[in-house]
mmCIF file of C-alpha atoms in Angstrom:
data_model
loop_
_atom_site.group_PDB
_atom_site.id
_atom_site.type_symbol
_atom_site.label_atom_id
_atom_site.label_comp_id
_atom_site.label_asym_id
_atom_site.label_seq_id
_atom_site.Cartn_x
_atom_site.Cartn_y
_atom_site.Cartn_z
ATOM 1 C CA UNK O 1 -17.166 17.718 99.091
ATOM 2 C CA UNK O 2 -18.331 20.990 97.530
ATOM 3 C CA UNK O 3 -22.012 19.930 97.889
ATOM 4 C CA UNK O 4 -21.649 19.075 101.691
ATOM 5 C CA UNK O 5 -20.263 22.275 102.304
ATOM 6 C CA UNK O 6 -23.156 24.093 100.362
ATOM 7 C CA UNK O 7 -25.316 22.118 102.182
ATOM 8 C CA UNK O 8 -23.611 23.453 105.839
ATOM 9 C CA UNK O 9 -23.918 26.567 104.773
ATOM 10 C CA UNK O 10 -27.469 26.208 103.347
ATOM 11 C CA UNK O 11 -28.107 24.565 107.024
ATOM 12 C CA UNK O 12 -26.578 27.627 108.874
ATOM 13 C CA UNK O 13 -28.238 30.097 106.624
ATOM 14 C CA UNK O 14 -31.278 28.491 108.051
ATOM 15 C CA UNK O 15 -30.671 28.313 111.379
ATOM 16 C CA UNK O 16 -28.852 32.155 112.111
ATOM 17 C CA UNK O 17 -29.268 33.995 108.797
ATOM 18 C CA UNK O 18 -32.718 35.730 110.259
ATOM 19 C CA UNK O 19 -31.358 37.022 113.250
ATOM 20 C CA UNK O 20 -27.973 37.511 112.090
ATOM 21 C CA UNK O 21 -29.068 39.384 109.087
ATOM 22 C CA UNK O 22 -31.319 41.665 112.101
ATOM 23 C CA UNK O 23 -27.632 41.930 113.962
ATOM 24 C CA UNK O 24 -26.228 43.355 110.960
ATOM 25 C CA UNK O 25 -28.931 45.895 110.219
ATOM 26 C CA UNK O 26 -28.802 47.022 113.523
ATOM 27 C CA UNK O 27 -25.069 47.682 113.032
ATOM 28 C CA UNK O 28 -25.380 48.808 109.958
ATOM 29 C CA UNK O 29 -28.338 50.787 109.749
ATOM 30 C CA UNK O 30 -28.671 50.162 106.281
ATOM 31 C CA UNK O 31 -30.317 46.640 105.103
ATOM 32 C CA UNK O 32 -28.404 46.467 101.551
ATOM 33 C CA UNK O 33 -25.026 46.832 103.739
ATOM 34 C CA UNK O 34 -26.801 44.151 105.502
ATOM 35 C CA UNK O 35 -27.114 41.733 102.927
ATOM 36 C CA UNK O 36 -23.858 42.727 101.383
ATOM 37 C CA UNK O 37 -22.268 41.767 104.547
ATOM 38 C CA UNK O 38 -23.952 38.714 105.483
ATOM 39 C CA UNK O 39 -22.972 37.433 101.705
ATOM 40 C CA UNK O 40 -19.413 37.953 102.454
ATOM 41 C CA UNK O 41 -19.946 36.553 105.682
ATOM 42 C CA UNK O 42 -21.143 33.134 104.463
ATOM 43 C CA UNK O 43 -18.809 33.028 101.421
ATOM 44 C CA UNK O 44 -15.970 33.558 103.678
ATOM 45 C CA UNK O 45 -17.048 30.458 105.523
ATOM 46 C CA UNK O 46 -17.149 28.702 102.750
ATOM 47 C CA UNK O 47 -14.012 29.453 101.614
ATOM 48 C CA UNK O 48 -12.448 29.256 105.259
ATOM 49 C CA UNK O 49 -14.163 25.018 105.578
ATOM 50 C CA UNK O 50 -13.316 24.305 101.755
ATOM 51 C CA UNK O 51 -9.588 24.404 102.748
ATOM 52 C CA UNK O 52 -10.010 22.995 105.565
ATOM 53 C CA UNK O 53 -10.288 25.129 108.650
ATOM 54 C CA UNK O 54 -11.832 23.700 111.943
ATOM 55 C CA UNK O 55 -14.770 26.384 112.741
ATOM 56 C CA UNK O 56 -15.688 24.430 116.123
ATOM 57 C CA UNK O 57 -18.358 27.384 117.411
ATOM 58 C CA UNK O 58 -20.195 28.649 113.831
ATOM 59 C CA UNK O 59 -22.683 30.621 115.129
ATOM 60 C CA UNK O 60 -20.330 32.893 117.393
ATOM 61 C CA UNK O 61 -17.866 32.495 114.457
ATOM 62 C CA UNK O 62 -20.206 34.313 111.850
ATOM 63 C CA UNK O 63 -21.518 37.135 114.547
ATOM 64 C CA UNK O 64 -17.823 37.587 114.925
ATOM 65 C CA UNK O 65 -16.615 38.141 111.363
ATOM 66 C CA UNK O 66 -19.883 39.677 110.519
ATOM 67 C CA UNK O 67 -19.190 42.450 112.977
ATOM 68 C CA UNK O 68 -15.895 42.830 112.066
ATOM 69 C CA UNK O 69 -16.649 43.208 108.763
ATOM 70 C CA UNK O 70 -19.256 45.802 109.315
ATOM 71 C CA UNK O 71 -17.403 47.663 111.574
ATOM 72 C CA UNK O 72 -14.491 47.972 109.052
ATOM 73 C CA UNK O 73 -16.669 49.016 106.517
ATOM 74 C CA UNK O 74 -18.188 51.671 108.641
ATOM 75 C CA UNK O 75 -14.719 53.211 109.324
ATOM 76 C CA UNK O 76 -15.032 54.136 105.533
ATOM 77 C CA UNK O 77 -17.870 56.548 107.058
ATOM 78 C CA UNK O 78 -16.808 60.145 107.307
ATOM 79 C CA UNK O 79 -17.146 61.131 110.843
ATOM 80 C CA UNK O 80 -20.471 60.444 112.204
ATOM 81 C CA UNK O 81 -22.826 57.868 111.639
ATOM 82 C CA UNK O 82 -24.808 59.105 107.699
ATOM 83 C CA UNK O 83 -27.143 56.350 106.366
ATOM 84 C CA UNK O 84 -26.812 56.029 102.162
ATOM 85 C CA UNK O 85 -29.221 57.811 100.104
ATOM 86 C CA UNK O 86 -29.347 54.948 98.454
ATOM 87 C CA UNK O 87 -30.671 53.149 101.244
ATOM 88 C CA UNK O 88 -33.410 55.807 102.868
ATOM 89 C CA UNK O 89 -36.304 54.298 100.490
ATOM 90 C CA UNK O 90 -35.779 51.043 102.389
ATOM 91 C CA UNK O 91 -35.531 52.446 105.918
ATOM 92 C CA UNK O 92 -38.740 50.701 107.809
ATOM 93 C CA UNK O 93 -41.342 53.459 108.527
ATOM 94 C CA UNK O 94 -41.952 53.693 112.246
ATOM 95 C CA UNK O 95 -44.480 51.103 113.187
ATOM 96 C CA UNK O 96 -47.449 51.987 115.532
ATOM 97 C CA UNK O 97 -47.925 55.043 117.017
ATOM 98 C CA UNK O 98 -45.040 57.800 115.586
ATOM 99 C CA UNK O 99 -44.867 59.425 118.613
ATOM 100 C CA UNK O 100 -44.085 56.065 120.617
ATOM 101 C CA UNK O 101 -41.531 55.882 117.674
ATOM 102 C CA UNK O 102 -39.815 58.774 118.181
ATOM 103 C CA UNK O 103 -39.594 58.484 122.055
ATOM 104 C CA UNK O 104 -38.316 55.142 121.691
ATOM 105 C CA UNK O 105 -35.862 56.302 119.535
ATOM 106 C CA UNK O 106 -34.762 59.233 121.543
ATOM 107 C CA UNK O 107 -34.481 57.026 124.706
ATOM 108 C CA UNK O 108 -32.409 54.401 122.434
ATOM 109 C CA UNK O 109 -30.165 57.356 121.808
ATOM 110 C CA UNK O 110 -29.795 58.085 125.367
ATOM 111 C CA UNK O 111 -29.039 54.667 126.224
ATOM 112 C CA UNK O 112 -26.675 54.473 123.528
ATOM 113 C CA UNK O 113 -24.449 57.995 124.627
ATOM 114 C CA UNK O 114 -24.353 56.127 127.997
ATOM 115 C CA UNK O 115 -22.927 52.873 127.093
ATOM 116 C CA UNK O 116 -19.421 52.344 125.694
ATOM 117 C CA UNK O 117 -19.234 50.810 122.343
ATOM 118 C CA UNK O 118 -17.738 47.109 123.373
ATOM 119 C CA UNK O 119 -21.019 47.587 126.070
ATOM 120 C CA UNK O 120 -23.266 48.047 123.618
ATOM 121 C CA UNK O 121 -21.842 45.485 121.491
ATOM 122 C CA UNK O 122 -22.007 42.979 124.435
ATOM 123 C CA UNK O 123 -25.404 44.055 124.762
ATOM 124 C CA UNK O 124 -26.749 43.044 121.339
ATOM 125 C CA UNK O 125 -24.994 39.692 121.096
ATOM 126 C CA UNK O 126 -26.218 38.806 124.511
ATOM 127 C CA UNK O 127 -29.955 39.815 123.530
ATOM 128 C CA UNK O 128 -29.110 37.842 119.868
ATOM 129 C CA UNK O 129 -29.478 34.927 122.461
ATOM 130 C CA UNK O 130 -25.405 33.836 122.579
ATOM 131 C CA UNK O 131 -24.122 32.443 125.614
ATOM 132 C CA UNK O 132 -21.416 34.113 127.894
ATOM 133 C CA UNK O 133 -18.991 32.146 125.856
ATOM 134 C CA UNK O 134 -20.236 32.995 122.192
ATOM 135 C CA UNK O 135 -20.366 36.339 123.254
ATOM 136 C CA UNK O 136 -16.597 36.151 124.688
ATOM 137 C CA UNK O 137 -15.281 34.417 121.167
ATOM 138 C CA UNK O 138 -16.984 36.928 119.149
ATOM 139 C CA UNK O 139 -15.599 39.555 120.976
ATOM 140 C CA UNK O 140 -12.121 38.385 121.471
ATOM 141 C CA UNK O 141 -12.447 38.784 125.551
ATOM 142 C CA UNK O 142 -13.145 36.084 128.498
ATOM 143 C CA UNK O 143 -16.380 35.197 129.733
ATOM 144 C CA UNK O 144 -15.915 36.701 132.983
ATOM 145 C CA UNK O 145 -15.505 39.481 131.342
ATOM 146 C CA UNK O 146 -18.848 39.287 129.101
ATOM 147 C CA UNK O 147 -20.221 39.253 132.708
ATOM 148 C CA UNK O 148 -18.415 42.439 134.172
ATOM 149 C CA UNK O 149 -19.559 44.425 130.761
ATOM 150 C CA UNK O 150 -23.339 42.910 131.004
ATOM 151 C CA UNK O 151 -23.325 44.288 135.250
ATOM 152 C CA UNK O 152 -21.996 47.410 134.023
ATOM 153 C CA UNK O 153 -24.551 47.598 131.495
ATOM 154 C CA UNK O 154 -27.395 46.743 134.115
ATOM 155 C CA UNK O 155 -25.844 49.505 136.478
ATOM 156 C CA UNK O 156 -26.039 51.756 133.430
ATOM 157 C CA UNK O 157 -29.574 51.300 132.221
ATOM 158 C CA UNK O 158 -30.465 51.755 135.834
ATOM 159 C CA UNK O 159 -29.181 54.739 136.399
ATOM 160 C CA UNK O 160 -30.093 55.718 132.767
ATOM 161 C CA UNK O 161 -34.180 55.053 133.440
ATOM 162 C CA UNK O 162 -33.961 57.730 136.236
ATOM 163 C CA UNK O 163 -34.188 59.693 133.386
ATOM 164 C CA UNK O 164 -37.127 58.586 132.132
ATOM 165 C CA UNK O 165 -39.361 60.666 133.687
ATOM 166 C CA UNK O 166 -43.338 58.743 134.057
ATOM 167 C CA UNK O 167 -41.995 55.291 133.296
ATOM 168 C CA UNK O 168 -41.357 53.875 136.573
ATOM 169 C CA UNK O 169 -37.493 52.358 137.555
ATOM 170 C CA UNK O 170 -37.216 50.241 134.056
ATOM 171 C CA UNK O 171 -36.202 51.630 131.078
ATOM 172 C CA UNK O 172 -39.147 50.855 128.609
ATOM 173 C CA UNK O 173 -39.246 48.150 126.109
ATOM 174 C CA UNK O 174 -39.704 50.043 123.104
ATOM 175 C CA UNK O 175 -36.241 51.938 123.354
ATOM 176 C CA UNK O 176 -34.040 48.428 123.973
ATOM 177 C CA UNK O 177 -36.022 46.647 121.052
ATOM 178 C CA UNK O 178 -35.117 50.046 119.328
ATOM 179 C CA UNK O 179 -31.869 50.082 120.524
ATOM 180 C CA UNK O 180 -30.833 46.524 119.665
ATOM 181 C CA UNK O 181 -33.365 46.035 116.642
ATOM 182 C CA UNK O 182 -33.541 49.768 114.742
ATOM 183 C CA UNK O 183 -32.245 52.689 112.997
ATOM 184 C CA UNK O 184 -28.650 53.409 113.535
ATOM 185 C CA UNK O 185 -27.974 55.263 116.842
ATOM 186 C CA UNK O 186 -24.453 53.542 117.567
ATOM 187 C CA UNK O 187 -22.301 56.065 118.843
ATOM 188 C CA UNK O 188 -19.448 57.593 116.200
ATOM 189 C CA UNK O 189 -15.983 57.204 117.419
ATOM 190 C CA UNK P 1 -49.205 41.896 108.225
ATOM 191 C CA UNK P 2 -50.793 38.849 110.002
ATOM 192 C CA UNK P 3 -47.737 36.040 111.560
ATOM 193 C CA UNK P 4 -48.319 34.091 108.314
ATOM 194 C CA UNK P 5 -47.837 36.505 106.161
ATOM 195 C CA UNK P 6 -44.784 37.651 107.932
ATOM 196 C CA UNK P 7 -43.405 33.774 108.650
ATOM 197 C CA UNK P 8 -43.920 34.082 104.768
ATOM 198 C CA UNK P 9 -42.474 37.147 103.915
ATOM 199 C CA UNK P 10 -39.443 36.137 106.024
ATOM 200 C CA UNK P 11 -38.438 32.959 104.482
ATOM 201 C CA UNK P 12 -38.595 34.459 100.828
ATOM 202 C CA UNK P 13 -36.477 36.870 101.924
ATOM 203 C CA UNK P 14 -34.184 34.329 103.541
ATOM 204 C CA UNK P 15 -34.742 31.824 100.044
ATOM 205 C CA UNK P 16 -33.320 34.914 97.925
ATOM 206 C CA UNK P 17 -30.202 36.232 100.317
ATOM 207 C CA UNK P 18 -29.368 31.845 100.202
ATOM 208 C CA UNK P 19 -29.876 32.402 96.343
ATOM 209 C CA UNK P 20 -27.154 35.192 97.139
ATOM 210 C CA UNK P 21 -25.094 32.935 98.641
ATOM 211 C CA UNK P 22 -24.689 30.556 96.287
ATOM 212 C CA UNK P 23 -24.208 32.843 93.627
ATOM 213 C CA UNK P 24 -21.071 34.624 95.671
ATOM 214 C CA UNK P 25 -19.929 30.743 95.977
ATOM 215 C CA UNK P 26 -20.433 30.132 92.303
ATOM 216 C CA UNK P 27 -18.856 32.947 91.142
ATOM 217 C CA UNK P 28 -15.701 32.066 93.065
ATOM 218 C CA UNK P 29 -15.575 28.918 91.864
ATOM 219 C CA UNK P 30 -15.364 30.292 88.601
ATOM 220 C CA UNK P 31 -12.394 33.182 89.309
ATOM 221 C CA UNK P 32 -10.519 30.313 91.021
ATOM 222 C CA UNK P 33 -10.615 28.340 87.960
ATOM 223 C CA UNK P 34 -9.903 30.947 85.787
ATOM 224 C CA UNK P 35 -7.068 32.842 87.720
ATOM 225 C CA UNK P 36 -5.486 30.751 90.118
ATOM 226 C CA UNK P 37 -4.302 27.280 90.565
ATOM 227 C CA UNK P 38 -4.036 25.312 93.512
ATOM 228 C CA UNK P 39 -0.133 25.095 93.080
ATOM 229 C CA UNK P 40 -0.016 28.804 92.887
ATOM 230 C CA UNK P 41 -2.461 29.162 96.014
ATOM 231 C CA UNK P 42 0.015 26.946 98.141
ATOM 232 C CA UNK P 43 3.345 28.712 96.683
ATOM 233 C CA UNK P 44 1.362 31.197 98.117
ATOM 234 C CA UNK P 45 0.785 30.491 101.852
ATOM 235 C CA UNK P 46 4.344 28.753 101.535
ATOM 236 C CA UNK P 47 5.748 32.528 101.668
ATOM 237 C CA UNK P 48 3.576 33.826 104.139
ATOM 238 C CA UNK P 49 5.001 30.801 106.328
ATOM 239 C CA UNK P 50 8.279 30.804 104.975
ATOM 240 C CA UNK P 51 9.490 33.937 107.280
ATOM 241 C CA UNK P 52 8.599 31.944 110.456
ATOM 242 C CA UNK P 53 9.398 28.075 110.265
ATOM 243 C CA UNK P 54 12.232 29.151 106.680
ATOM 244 C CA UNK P 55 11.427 28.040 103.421
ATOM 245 C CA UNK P 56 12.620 24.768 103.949
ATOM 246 C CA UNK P 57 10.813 23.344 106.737
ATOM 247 C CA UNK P 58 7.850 25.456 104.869
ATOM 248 C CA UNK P 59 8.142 23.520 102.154
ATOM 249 C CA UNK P 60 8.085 20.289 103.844
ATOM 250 C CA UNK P 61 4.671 21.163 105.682
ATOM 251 C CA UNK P 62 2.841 21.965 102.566
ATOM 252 C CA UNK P 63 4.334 18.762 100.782
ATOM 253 C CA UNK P 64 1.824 17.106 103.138
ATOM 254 C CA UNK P 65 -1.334 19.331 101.875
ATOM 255 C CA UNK P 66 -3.522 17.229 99.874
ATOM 256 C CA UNK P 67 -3.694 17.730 96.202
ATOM 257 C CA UNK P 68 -7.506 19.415 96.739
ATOM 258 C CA UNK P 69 -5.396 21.721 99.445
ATOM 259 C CA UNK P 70 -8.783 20.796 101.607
ATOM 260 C CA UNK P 71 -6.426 20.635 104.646
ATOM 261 C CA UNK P 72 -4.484 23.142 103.806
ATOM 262 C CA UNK P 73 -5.406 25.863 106.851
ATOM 263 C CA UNK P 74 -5.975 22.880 109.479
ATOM 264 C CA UNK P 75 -2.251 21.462 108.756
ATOM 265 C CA UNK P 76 -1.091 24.974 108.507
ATOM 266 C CA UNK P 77 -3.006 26.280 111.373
ATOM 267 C CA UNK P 78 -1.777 23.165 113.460
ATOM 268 C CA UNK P 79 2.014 24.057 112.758
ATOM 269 C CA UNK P 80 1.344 28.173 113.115
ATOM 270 C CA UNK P 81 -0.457 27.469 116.656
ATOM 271 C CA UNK P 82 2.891 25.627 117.722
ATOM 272 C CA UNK P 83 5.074 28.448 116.965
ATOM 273 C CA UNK P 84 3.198 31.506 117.580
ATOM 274 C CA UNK P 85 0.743 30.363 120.438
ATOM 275 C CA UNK P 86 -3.661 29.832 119.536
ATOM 276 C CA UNK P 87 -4.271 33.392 119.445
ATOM 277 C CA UNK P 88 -1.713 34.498 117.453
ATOM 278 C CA UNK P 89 -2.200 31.613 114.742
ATOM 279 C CA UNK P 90 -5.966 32.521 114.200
ATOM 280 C CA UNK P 91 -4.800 36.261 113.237
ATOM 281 C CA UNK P 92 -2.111 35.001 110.921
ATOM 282 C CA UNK P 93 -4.733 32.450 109.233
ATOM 283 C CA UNK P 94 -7.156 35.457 109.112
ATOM 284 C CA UNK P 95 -4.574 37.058 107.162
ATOM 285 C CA UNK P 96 -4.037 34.233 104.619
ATOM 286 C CA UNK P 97 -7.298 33.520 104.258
ATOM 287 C CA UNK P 98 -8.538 37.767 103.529
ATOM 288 C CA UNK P 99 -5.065 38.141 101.580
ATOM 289 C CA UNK P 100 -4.820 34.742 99.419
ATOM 290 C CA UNK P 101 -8.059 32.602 99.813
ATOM 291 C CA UNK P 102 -10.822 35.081 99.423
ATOM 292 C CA UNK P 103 -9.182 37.787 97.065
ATOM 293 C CA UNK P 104 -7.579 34.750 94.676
#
């Protein structure tokens, strides 16, 4: 029994660990937090099927616990969001053009201050490619209400690219792949 | 770093964080054996349960756990989601499984 369930989690590892090991960076803004937490993640559902419990949606299941996990461990923080010593080696260097980097990053931020934290949550498991209803179990909320967070996000990021003076009415690409994909810039609480 | 490279880069990085994996499972495997018994595990969920269904009817739902315990959170799950509604059984699982399972 042992072996099948090291092969489901071998299987799920292959299917979600890429992007949910990206969700968790993004969280955690540190990639050996990261790891740490996507090993927990998958031993815990392990643990959970090897006595038995039904898991009948695994890939909103592990974005669920995964967050959960993270965001516990980030209330050990002080105030503020502070990224490990330990871990600035291993920060990616901005790719491209620096300048594009940093611009990104400082729209990201913007977007960020604007959007609550279950928004902005919402927002990354939606772009992670989870339907309405994934997104809803991870979260612990209804569908409809995935939807009425995701219009108030649109409404948001609209009003937010007003602000982005030269770029026309979208906000550009570079600050939501930074927002959902880079350093930490999730708002302390 | 061309696509190849970084298809290739990406699933060495995925082979060692599975490598990981297994190793957290291993490991486990081995404090279960060493510390705690299966007995001892469901003596323990018995007095988590005990306080909402009494230690009698508690004891009754766990004599019908399997010797492997491998449907040990559906049965209690199944009973806890009668009692305390869906929701409310999830949390309480969540807390066996954090409180007993995983730190056993």
């Amino acid at each position: 029994m042992h072996c099948t369930l090291e092969q489901e989690v071998a299987g799920l590892h292959q299917q979600y660990g890429a992007a949910l090991l990206r969700f968790a960076a993004g969280l955690a803004g540190c990639p050996e937090l990261a790891q740490d937490a996507l090993q927990e993640v998958f031993l815990r559902y392990f643990i959970e099927r090897r006595y038995g419990r039904e898991i009948p949606f695994p890939r909103a299941w592990l974005y669920e616990v995964l967050r959960n996990y993270l965001l516990d461990r980030l209330k050990a923080f002080p105030a503020g969001r502070q990224v490990d010593p330990a871990c600035l080696e291993s920060l990616a260097a901005p790719r491209g053009n620096p300048e594009e980097a940093l611009e990104s990053s400082e729209a990201a931020a913007r977007i960020a201050r604007a959007l609550s934290p279950r928004e902005l949550d919402c927002l990354r498991l939606r772009a992670r490619g989870l339907s309405y209803n994934e997104v809803a179990a991870t979260m612990d909320i209804r569908p409809g209400t995935v939807g009425a967070l995701l219009a108030r996000v649109q409404r948001k990021l609209r009003t937010t690219s007003d602000a982005f003076p030269g770029k026309g009415p979208s906000v550009p690409a570079g600050a939501i792949r930074y927002l959902l994909q880079g350093a930490p810039i999730y708002p302390s609480t | 770093m061309g696509e190849g490279e970084r298809r290739e880069a990406d699933g060495a990085a995925g082979d060692e964080m599975l490598s990981r994996i297994r190793g957290a499972i291993g490991e486990w495997h081995a404090r279960q054996s060493r510390e705690s018994s299966l007995p001892a595990v469901k003596g323990r969920v018995g007095r988590e349960i005990a306080p909402y269904l009494g230690p009698r009817a508690s004891g009754r739902i766990l004599g019908t756990v399997s010797e492997s315990a491998d449907n040990l959170l559906s049965t209690v799950g199944g009973v806890m989601s009668l009692f305390l509604g869906k929701r409310a059984a999830n949390r309480f699982l969540d807390h066996v499984v954090e409180d007993i399972l995983v730190r056993s």
